[in-house]
Amino acid sequence: MIYNIPYIIAACIVVIGLYTLVFKRNLIKIVIGLTLIESGVNLFLISLSYKENSIAPIFTNAFSDNMVMPTPQALTLTSIVIGVAITALMLSIVIMIYKRYKTLDSRKLTRLKE
Amino acid sequence: MKTKKIIFISSIALLLVILLLGLSNSRTFGKPNSEMDNYFIKNGQKETGANNIVTSVVFDYRGFDTLGEASVLFAAVLGVAVLFDLKITKQKIEQKKMSRIVRTIAKLVFFFTALFGLLTIIKGHLTPGGGFQGGAIIASGFALLTVSFGYIVIGKHREQFDLLESIGLLLFIALAFVGIKIAFFNNFLAQPMAYGPNPGFLISGGLIPLMNIAVGAEVLAALTIIIVLMSKADFIK
C-alpha cells in the first residue's frame, strides 16, 4: 500500500482539481483546476510506466538495458502539448470575458450583454 | 444552498475514497506487469534506427497521435488569433519596455536558449528531447524577448511566424505521406541498427530527425504567436 503513494498523490491532485472546478467562482481558478486535473492524469500515466532500477528508454551511451515503458511517456508528451494549447485558448477566452464584462465571477456572467 | 454544498463535498469525498481504494489495490508501484512495451525496447532500434525509443514511438509507431497533437496546437493558435487579432494603434504599444540591464541580459540569454533549443530539436532522436520540447525552449526565449523589449520586437515579425508554423505542419504531414506506398507514417529511410547501447549517430532514424525539425518549427512558431497575441491583449479596448 505505501509503495503506491505516487498513485495516491495523483488521485489527490485530480480530486483537488475537481473541487476547484465545482466550488471556485473565479474563472482563472477554474482554469487552474482543469490544469490540475490534467497534471494528475499525467503523473498517473508516468508513475504507471515506472520500473524499479531502470533508466530512460534511450540507448545513447546507456549503461543498462533495463528501461521504463516508452508508450506512456509518449502519450504524456501528447497530453502536455494538448494541455498547453487548451490552456492558452481558455485563458484568452477568459481575457475577452473580462474585457467585456469587467468581472471574472462566474455567477455574474449569467446575464446576456445587450 | 447549504445542502447543495454538502452534497457536492460528500460526492467529491466519495470519489476520492473510490479512487484511493482502487489505486491502492492495483499493481505495485515500480513493478508493471505489462510486457507490451518490451517490444518497442527490443525492436525499436532495429525497425526505426533511432536511439531514443520515446521519439520512435511518438513519430513512428504512434504517428497518428502526433499528427492530431500538432493539428490541435495549430487549431488552438487559430482560436487565440481569432479572439485577439485586432488592429491597435502603434505608438500605444511602443512605450512598454524594461530597463537597459534587463534588455542586455535578455539578448544574451536568448542566444543560449535558442542554441540549446536547436540542439534539443536536432539531437531529438539520440538524447532526451525532440521537436515539441526544443520548440517550447526556443519559444521561451522569444517570450523573454517579448517581456523585456515589449510587444513590437517580435510582433512586427508576426507574418513570418505564421508562415513558419504553417510550413512546419505541412512539412510534417508531407513527411508522413512520403511512404504512403506501404503505409501512412512509413519510415522508409530507416537503417536498421543493432540492438544495444551506442554512442549515437546523427544520421540515423530515417525520417524521424526531419519530422523533429518540422514539428519543432511548428511548435516554436505556435507558442511564440500565442505569447505575442497575449502580450497584445493589454492594449485591446
Coordinates of N, CA, C and O in Angstrom, one line a residue, chain A residues 1 3-12 14-16 18-20 22-23 25 44 46-53 56-75 77-82 84-93 95-96 99 102 107, chain B residues 1 4-5 8-9 12 15-16 19-20 23-32 34 36-38 40-42 45 50-54 57-58 62 65-66 68-69 72-73 75-76 79-80 83-84 86 125-128 132-133 195-200 219 223 226 230 233-237:
Chain A
M1 N 0.8 -1.2 0.0 CA 0.0 0.0 0.0 C 0.9 1.2 0.0 O 0.7 2.2 -0.8
Y3 N 3.8 1.7 -1.0 CA 4.6 1.8 -2.2 C 3.8 2.5 -3.3 O 4.3 2.9 -4.3
N4 N 2.4 2.5 -3.2 CA 1.6 3.1 -4.2 C 1.4 4.5 -4.0 O 0.4 5.1 -4.6
I5 N 2.2 5.2 -3.2 CA 2.0 6.6 -2.9 C 1.9 7.5 -4.1 O 1.2 8.5 -4.1
P6 N 2.7 7.3 -5.2 CA 2.5 8.2 -6.4 C 1.1 8.1 -7.0 O 0.5 9.1 -7.3
Y7 N 0.5 6.9 -7.0 CA -0.9 6.8 -7.5 C -1.8 7.6 -6.6 O -2.7 8.3 -7.1
I8 N -1.6 7.5 -5.3 CA -2.5 8.2 -4.3 C -2.4 9.7 -4.5 O -3.4 10.4 -4.5
I9 N -1.1 10.2 -4.7 CA -0.9 11.6 -4.9 C -1.6 12.1 -6.2 O -2.2 13.1 -6.2
A10 N -1.5 11.2 -7.2 CA -2.1 11.6 -8.5 C -3.6 11.7 -8.3 O -4.3 12.7 -8.8
A11 N -4.2 10.7 -7.5 CA -5.7 10.8 -7.3 C -6.0 12.0 -6.5 O -7.0 12.7 -6.8
C12 N -5.2 12.4 -5.5 CA -5.5 13.6 -4.7 C -5.5 14.8 -5.6 O -6.3 15.7 -5.4
V14 N -6.1 15.1 -8.8 CA -7.3 15.1 -9.6 C -8.5 15.6 -8.8 O -9.3 16.4 -9.2
V15 N -8.6 15.1 -7.5 CA -9.8 15.4 -6.7 C -9.7 16.9 -6.3 O -10.7 17.6 -6.3
I16 N -8.5 17.4 -6.0 CA -8.4 18.8 -5.7 C -8.8 19.7 -6.9 O -9.5 20.7 -6.8
L18 N -11.0 18.8 -9.2 CA -12.4 18.7 -9.3 C -13.1 19.7 -8.3 O -14.1 20.4 -8.6
Y19 N -12.6 19.7 -7.1 CA -13.1 20.6 -6.0 C -13.0 22.0 -6.5 O -14.0 22.8 -6.4
T20 N -11.8 22.4 -7.1 CA -11.7 23.8 -7.6 C -12.7 24.1 -8.7 O -13.3 25.2 -8.7
V22 N -15.7 22.8 -9.0 CA -17.1 22.9 -8.5 C -17.3 24.1 -7.7 O -18.3 24.8 -7.8
F23 N -16.3 24.5 -6.8 CA -16.6 25.5 -5.8 C -16.0 26.8 -6.0 O -16.5 27.8 -5.5
R25 N -15.4 30.3 -7.9 CA -16.2 31.2 -8.9 C -15.3 31.9 -9.8 O -15.8 32.4 -10.8
F44 N -0.1 10.2 -13.1 CA -0.6 8.8 -13.0 C 0.0 8.0 -14.2 O 0.5 6.9 -13.9
I46 N 2.7 8.5 -15.9 CA 4.1 8.4 -15.8 C 4.5 7.4 -14.7 O 5.3 6.5 -14.8
S47 N 3.7 7.5 -13.6 CA 4.1 6.5 -12.5 C 3.6 5.1 -12.8 O 4.2 4.2 -12.3
L48 N 2.6 4.9 -13.7 CA 2.3 3.6 -14.1 C 3.4 3.0 -14.9 O 3.6 1.7 -14.9
S49 N 4.1 3.8 -15.7 CA 5.1 3.2 -16.6 C 6.5 3.0 -15.9 O 7.4 2.5 -16.5
Y50 N 6.6 3.4 -14.6 CA 7.9 3.3 -13.9 C 8.3 1.9 -13.6 O 7.4 1.1 -13.1
K51 N 9.5 1.5 -13.8 CA 10.0 0.2 -13.4 C 11.2 0.4 -12.4 O 12.0 1.3 -12.6
E52 N 11.3 -0.4 -11.5 CA 12.4 -0.3 -10.5 C 13.7 -0.4 -11.1 O 13.9 -1.3 -12.0
N53 N 14.7 0.4 -10.7 CA 16.1 0.3 -11.1 C 16.2 0.4 -12.6 O 17.0 -0.3 -13.2
A56 N 15.9 5.8 -18.4 CA 15.0 6.3 -19.5 C 15.3 5.5 -20.8 O 16.4 5.0 -21.0
P57 N 14.2 5.3 -21.6 CA 14.4 4.4 -22.8 C 15.2 5.0 -23.9 O 14.7 5.2 -25.0
I58 N 16.5 5.3 -23.7 CA 17.3 6.0 -24.7 C 18.6 5.2 -24.7 O 19.3 5.0 -23.7
F59 N 19.0 4.7 -25.9 CA 20.2 3.8 -26.0 C 21.5 4.6 -26.1 O 22.5 3.9 -26.1
T60 N 21.5 5.9 -26.3 CA 22.7 6.6 -26.4 C 23.6 6.5 -25.2 O 23.2 7.1 -24.1
N61 N 24.7 5.8 -25.2 CA 25.6 5.7 -24.1 C 24.8 5.1 -22.8 O 25.1 5.5 -21.7
A62 N 23.9 4.2 -23.1 CA 23.1 3.6 -22.0 C 24.0 2.6 -21.2 O 24.8 1.9 -21.9
F63 N 23.9 2.5 -19.9 CA 24.7 1.6 -19.2 C 23.9 0.4 -18.7 O 24.4 -0.5 -18.0
S64 N 22.7 0.3 -19.1 CA 21.9 -0.9 -18.8 C 20.7 -1.0 -19.8 O 20.4 0.0 -20.4
D65 N 20.2 -2.2 -20.0 CA 19.0 -2.2 -20.9 C 17.7 -2.5 -20.1 O 16.8 -3.0 -20.7
N66 N 17.7 -2.2 -18.9 CA 16.5 -2.3 -18.1 C 15.8 -0.9 -18.1 O 16.3 0.0 -17.5
M67 N 14.8 -0.8 -19.0 CA 14.3 0.6 -19.3 C 12.8 0.7 -19.0 O 12.1 -0.3 -19.0
V68 N 12.4 1.9 -18.7 CA 11.0 2.1 -18.4 C 10.2 2.0 -19.7 O 10.7 2.0 -20.7
M69 N 8.8 1.9 -19.5 CA 8.0 1.7 -20.7 C 7.9 3.1 -21.5 O 7.6 4.1 -20.9
P70 N 8.1 3.0 -22.8 CA 8.1 4.3 -23.6 C 6.7 4.8 -24.0 O 6.6 6.0 -24.1
T71 N 5.8 3.9 -24.1 CA 4.5 4.4 -24.7 C 3.8 5.4 -23.7 O 3.3 6.4 -24.2
P72 N 3.7 5.1 -22.4 CA 3.0 6.2 -21.6 C 3.8 7.5 -21.6 O 3.1 8.5 -21.5
Q73 N 5.1 7.5 -21.8 CA 5.8 8.7 -21.9 C 5.4 9.5 -23.1 O 5.2 10.7 -23.1
A74 N 5.3 8.7 -24.2 CA 4.9 9.4 -25.5 C 3.5 10.0 -25.4 O 3.2 11.1 -25.8
L75 N 2.6 9.2 -24.7 CA 1.2 9.7 -24.6 C 1.2 10.9 -23.7 O 0.4 11.8 -23.9
L77 N 3.5 13.1 -23.4 CA 4.0 14.2 -24.2 C 2.9 14.8 -25.0 O 2.6 16.0 -25.0
T78 N 2.1 13.9 -25.6 CA 0.9 14.4 -26.4 C -0.1 15.1 -25.5 O -0.5 16.2 -25.8
S79 N -0.3 14.6 -24.3 CA -1.2 15.2 -23.3 C -0.7 16.6 -22.9 O -1.5 17.5 -22.8
I80 N 0.6 16.7 -22.7 CA 1.1 18.0 -22.2 C 0.9 19.1 -23.3 O 0.5 20.2 -23.0
V81 N 1.2 18.7 -24.6 CA 1.1 19.7 -25.6 C -0.3 20.1 -25.8 O -0.7 21.3 -25.9
I82 N -1.3 19.1 -25.8 CA -2.7 19.5 -25.9 C -3.1 20.3 -24.7 O -3.9 21.3 -24.9
V84 N -1.3 22.5 -23.0 CA -0.8 23.8 -23.3 C -1.8 24.6 -24.2 O -2.2 25.7 -24.0
A85 N -2.1 23.9 -25.3 CA -3.0 24.5 -26.3 C -4.3 24.9 -25.7 O -4.8 26.0 -25.9
I86 N -4.9 23.9 -24.9 CA -6.2 24.2 -24.4 C -6.2 25.3 -23.3 O -7.0 26.2 -23.3
T87 N -5.1 25.3 -22.5 CA -4.9 26.4 -21.5 C -4.8 27.7 -22.2 O -5.4 28.7 -21.7
A88 N -4.1 27.8 -23.3 CA -3.9 29.1 -24.0 C -5.3 29.6 -24.5 O -5.7 30.7 -24.3
L89 N -6.0 28.6 -25.0 CA -7.4 29.0 -25.6 C -8.3 29.5 -24.5 O -9.0 30.5 -24.6
M90 N -8.3 28.7 -23.3 CA -9.2 29.1 -22.2 C -8.8 30.4 -21.6 O -9.7 31.2 -21.4
L91 N -7.5 30.7 -21.5 CA -7.1 31.9 -20.9 C -7.4 33.1 -21.8 O -7.8 34.2 -21.3
S92 N -7.4 32.9 -23.1 CA -7.7 34.0 -24.0 C -9.2 34.3 -23.9 O -9.6 35.4 -24.0
I93 N -10.0 33.2 -23.8 CA -11.4 33.4 -23.7 C -11.7 34.2 -22.4 O -12.6 35.1 -22.3
I95 N -9.7 36.2 -20.9 CA -9.3 37.6 -21.0 C -10.4 38.4 -21.8 O -10.8 39.5 -21.4
M96 N -11.0 37.8 -22.8 CA -12.0 38.5 -23.6 C -13.3 38.7 -22.7 O -14.0 39.7 -22.8
K99 N -12.6 41.6 -20.5 CA -12.7 42.9 -21.2 C -14.2 43.3 -21.4 O -14.5 44.5 -21.4
K102 N -16.0 43.1 -17.4 CA -15.3 43.7 -16.3 C -15.4 42.9 -15.0 O -15.4 43.4 -13.9
R107 N -20.6 33.8 -11.4 CA -22.0 34.0 -11.0 C -22.6 35.2 -11.6 O -23.8 35.3 -11.9
Chain B
M1 N -28.9 26.2 -0.6 CA -27.5 26.4 -0.9 C -26.6 25.6 0.0 O -25.6 25.0 -0.5
K4 N -26.9 21.8 -1.0 CA -26.2 21.6 -2.2 C -24.7 21.5 -2.0 O -24.0 20.5 -2.5
K5 N -24.1 22.3 -1.1 CA -22.7 22.3 -0.9 C -22.3 20.9 -0.2 O -21.3 20.3 -0.6
F8 N -22.3 18.2 -2.8 CA -21.1 18.2 -3.6 C -19.9 17.7 -2.9 O -19.1 16.9 -3.4
I9 N -19.7 18.2 -1.7 CA -18.5 17.8 -0.9 C -18.5 16.3 -0.6 O -17.5 15.7 -0.8
I12 N -17.6 14.4 -3.8 CA -16.2 14.5 -4.1 C -15.4 13.6 -3.2 O -14.4 12.9 -3.6
L15 N -15.7 10.1 -4.3 CA -14.9 9.8 -5.4 C -13.5 9.6 -5.0 O -12.8 8.7 -5.5
L16 N -13.0 10.4 -4.1 CA -11.6 10.3 -3.6 C -11.4 8.9 -2.9 O -10.4 8.2 -3.2
L19 N -11.3 6.2 -5.6 CA -10.1 6.3 -6.4 C -8.9 5.7 -5.5 O -8.1 4.9 -6.0
L20 N -8.9 6.1 -4.2 CA -7.8 5.6 -3.4 C -7.9 4.1 -3.2 O -6.9 3.4 -3.2
L23 N -6.8 2.4 -6.4 CA -5.4 2.6 -6.7 C -4.5 1.8 -5.7 O -3.5 1.3 -6.1
S24 N -4.9 1.7 -4.5 CA -4.0 1.1 -3.5 C -4.1 -0.4 -3.7 O -3.1 -1.1 -3.2
N25 N -5.1 -1.0 -4.3 CA -5.1 -2.4 -4.6 C -4.7 -2.8 -6.0 O -4.7 -4.0 -6.3
S26 N -4.3 -1.8 -6.8 CA -3.8 -2.1 -8.1 C -2.4 -2.6 -8.0 O -1.9 -2.8 -7.0
R27 N -1.7 -2.7 -9.2 CA -0.4 -3.3 -9.1 C 0.6 -2.4 -8.4 O 0.4 -1.1 -8.3
T28 N 1.6 -2.9 -7.9 CA 2.6 -2.2 -7.1 C 3.3 -1.2 -7.9 O 3.7 -1.5 -9.1
F29 N 3.6 -0.1 -7.3 CA 4.4 0.9 -8.0 C 5.8 0.4 -8.3 O 6.5 -0.1 -7.4
G30 N 6.3 0.6 -9.5 CA 7.6 0.2 -9.9 C 7.7 -1.2 -10.4 O 8.8 -1.7 -10.8
K31 N 6.6 -2.0 -10.4 CA 6.6 -3.3 -11.0 C 5.5 -3.5 -12.0 O 4.5 -4.2 -11.7
P32 N 5.6 -2.9 -13.2 CA 4.5 -3.1 -14.1 C 4.5 -4.5 -14.7 O 5.6 -5.1 -14.9
S34 N 2.9 -5.4 -17.5 CA 2.6 -5.4 -18.9 C 3.9 -5.7 -19.7 O 4.9 -5.1 -19.4
M36 N 3.9 -5.3 -23.1 CA 3.7 -4.8 -24.4 C 4.9 -3.9 -24.8 O 5.4 -4.0 -25.9
D37 N 5.4 -3.1 -23.8 CA 6.4 -2.1 -24.2 C 7.8 -2.7 -24.4 O 8.7 -2.1 -24.9
N38 N 8.0 -4.0 -23.9 CA 9.2 -4.6 -24.2 C 9.5 -4.8 -25.7 O 10.6 -4.8 -26.1
F40 N 8.8 -2.6 -28.0 CA 9.4 -1.3 -28.5 C 10.8 -1.2 -28.1 O 11.7 -0.8 -28.9
I41 N 11.1 -1.6 -26.9 CA 12.5 -1.5 -26.4 C 13.4 -2.5 -27.2 O 14.5 -2.2 -27.6
K42 N 12.9 -3.7 -27.4 CA 13.7 -4.7 -28.1 C 13.9 -4.4 -29.6 O 15.0 -4.7 -30.2
Q45 N 15.2 0.0 -32.1 CA 16.4 0.3 -32.9 C 16.4 -0.4 -34.2 O 16.9 0.2 -35.2
A50 N 16.3 4.7 -34.5 CA 16.5 5.8 -33.6 C 16.9 5.3 -32.2 O 16.3 4.3 -31.8
N51 N 17.8 6.0 -31.5 CA 18.2 5.5 -30.2 C 17.2 5.8 -29.1 O 17.1 5.1 -28.2
N52 N 16.5 7.0 -29.3 CA 15.5 7.4 -28.3 C 14.2 6.7 -28.6 O 13.5 7.0 -29.6
I53 N 13.8 5.7 -27.8 CA 12.6 4.9 -28.1 C 11.4 5.7 -28.0 O 10.4 5.5 -28.7
V54 N 11.4 6.7 -27.0 CA 10.2 7.6 -26.9 C 9.9 8.3 -28.2 O 8.8 8.4 -28.7
V57 N 8.5 6.0 -30.7 CA 7.1 5.8 -30.5 C 6.3 7.0 -31.0 O 5.2 6.8 -31.6
V58 N 6.7 8.2 -30.7 CA 6.0 9.4 -31.0 C 5.9 9.6 -32.5 O 4.8 9.9 -33.0
R62 N 3.3 5.5 -33.3 CA 2.1 6.2 -33.0 C 2.1 7.6 -33.7 O 1.8 8.6 -33.1
D65 N -1.2 9.9 -33.5 CA -1.4 10.7 -32.3 C -0.7 12.0 -32.5 O -1.2 13.1 -32.1
T66 N 0.6 12.0 -33.0 CA 1.3 13.2 -33.1 C 0.7 14.1 -34.1 O 0.8 15.3 -33.9
G68 N -2.4 14.3 -34.8 CA -3.6 15.0 -34.1 C -3.1 16.1 -33.2 O -3.7 17.2 -33.1
E69 N -2.0 15.8 -32.5 CA -1.5 16.7 -31.5 C -1.0 18.0 -32.2 O -1.4 19.1 -31.7
V72 N -4.0 19.9 -33.2 CA -4.7 20.6 -32.1 C -4.0 21.9 -31.8 O -4.6 22.9 -31.5
L73 N -2.7 21.8 -31.7 CA -1.9 23.1 -31.4 C -2.2 24.1 -32.5 O -2.4 25.3 -32.1
A75 N -4.8 24.4 -34.3 CA -6.2 24.9 -34.1 C -6.3 25.9 -33.0 O -7.0 26.9 -33.0
A76 N -5.6 25.6 -31.9 CA -5.6 26.5 -30.7 C -5.0 27.8 -31.0 O -5.6 28.9 -30.6
G79 N -7.6 29.7 -32.9 CA -8.6 30.2 -32.0 C -8.2 31.5 -31.2 O -8.9 32.5 -31.2
V80 N -6.9 31.4 -30.7 CA -6.4 32.6 -30.0 C -6.3 33.8 -30.9 O -6.6 34.9 -30.6
L83 N -9.5 35.4 -31.5 CA -10.0 36.3 -30.4 C -9.2 37.6 -30.3 O -9.8 38.6 -29.9
F84 N -7.9 37.5 -30.5 CA -7.1 38.7 -30.2 C -6.6 39.5 -31.3 O -6.1 40.6 -31.1
L86 N -6.8 42.0 -33.3 CA -7.5 43.2 -33.6 C -6.4 44.3 -33.9 O -5.3 44.3 -33.5
H125 N 16.5 12.5 -31.7 CA 16.4 11.0 -31.8 C 17.6 10.3 -31.1 O 17.6 9.1 -31.1
L126 N 18.5 11.1 -30.5 CA 19.6 10.5 -29.8 C 19.6 10.7 -28.3 O 19.9 9.9 -27.5
T127 N 19.1 11.9 -27.9 CA 19.1 12.3 -26.5 C 17.7 12.7 -26.1 O 16.9 12.8 -26.9
P128 N 17.5 12.9 -24.8 CA 16.1 13.3 -24.4 C 15.8 14.6 -25.1 O 16.6 15.5 -25.1
F132 N 8.9 18.9 -30.0 CA 8.0 19.6 -29.1 C 8.8 20.3 -28.0 O 8.6 21.5 -27.7
Q133 N 9.7 19.6 -27.4 CA 10.5 20.1 -26.3 C 11.4 21.3 -26.7 O 11.4 22.4 -26.1
Y195 N 20.8 -3.9 -31.8 CA 20.2 -3.7 -30.5 C 21.3 -3.4 -29.5 O 22.4 -4.1 -29.5
G196 N 21.2 -2.4 -28.7 CA 22.1 -2.2 -27.6 C 22.6 -0.8 -27.6 O 22.4 0.0 -28.5
P197 N 23.4 -0.4 -26.5 CA 23.9 1.0 -26.4 C 24.9 1.3 -27.5 O 25.7 0.4 -27.9
N198 N 24.9 2.5 -28.0 CA 25.9 3.0 -28.9 C 26.1 4.5 -28.6 O 25.3 5.1 -28.0
P199 N 27.2 5.1 -29.1 CA 27.5 6.5 -28.8 C 26.5 7.4 -29.5 O 26.5 8.6 -29.2
G200 N 25.7 7.0 -30.5 CA 24.8 7.9 -31.1 C 25.3 8.5 -32.4 O 26.3 9.1 -32.4
V219 N 6.0 24.1 -33.5 CA 5.7 24.4 -32.1 C 6.3 25.7 -31.7 O 5.7 26.5 -31.0
L223 N 3.8 28.6 -30.3 CA 3.9 29.2 -28.9 C 4.2 30.6 -28.9 O 3.7 31.4 -28.1
I226 N 1.2 32.6 -29.7 CA 0.3 32.7 -28.6 C 0.8 33.8 -27.6 O 0.1 34.6 -27.1
M230 N -1.0 37.3 -26.7 CA -1.5 37.5 -25.3 C -0.8 38.8 -24.7 O -1.4 39.5 -23.9
A233 N -2.9 41.7 -25.7 CA -4.2 41.8 -25.2 C -4.4 42.9 -24.2 O -5.6 43.4 -24.1
D234 N -3.3 43.4 -23.6 CA -3.4 44.6 -22.7 C -3.9 45.8 -23.4 O -4.5 46.7 -22.8
F235 N -3.7 45.9 -24.7 CA -4.0 47.2 -25.4 C -5.3 47.1 -26.1 O -5.7 48.1 -26.7
I236 N -6.0 46.0 -26.1 CA -7.3 45.9 -26.7 C -8.3 46.6 -25.8 O -8.3 46.4 -24.6
K237 N -9.1 47.4 -26.4 CA -10.1 48.2 -25.6 C -11.2 47.2 -25.1 O -11.7 46.4 -25.8

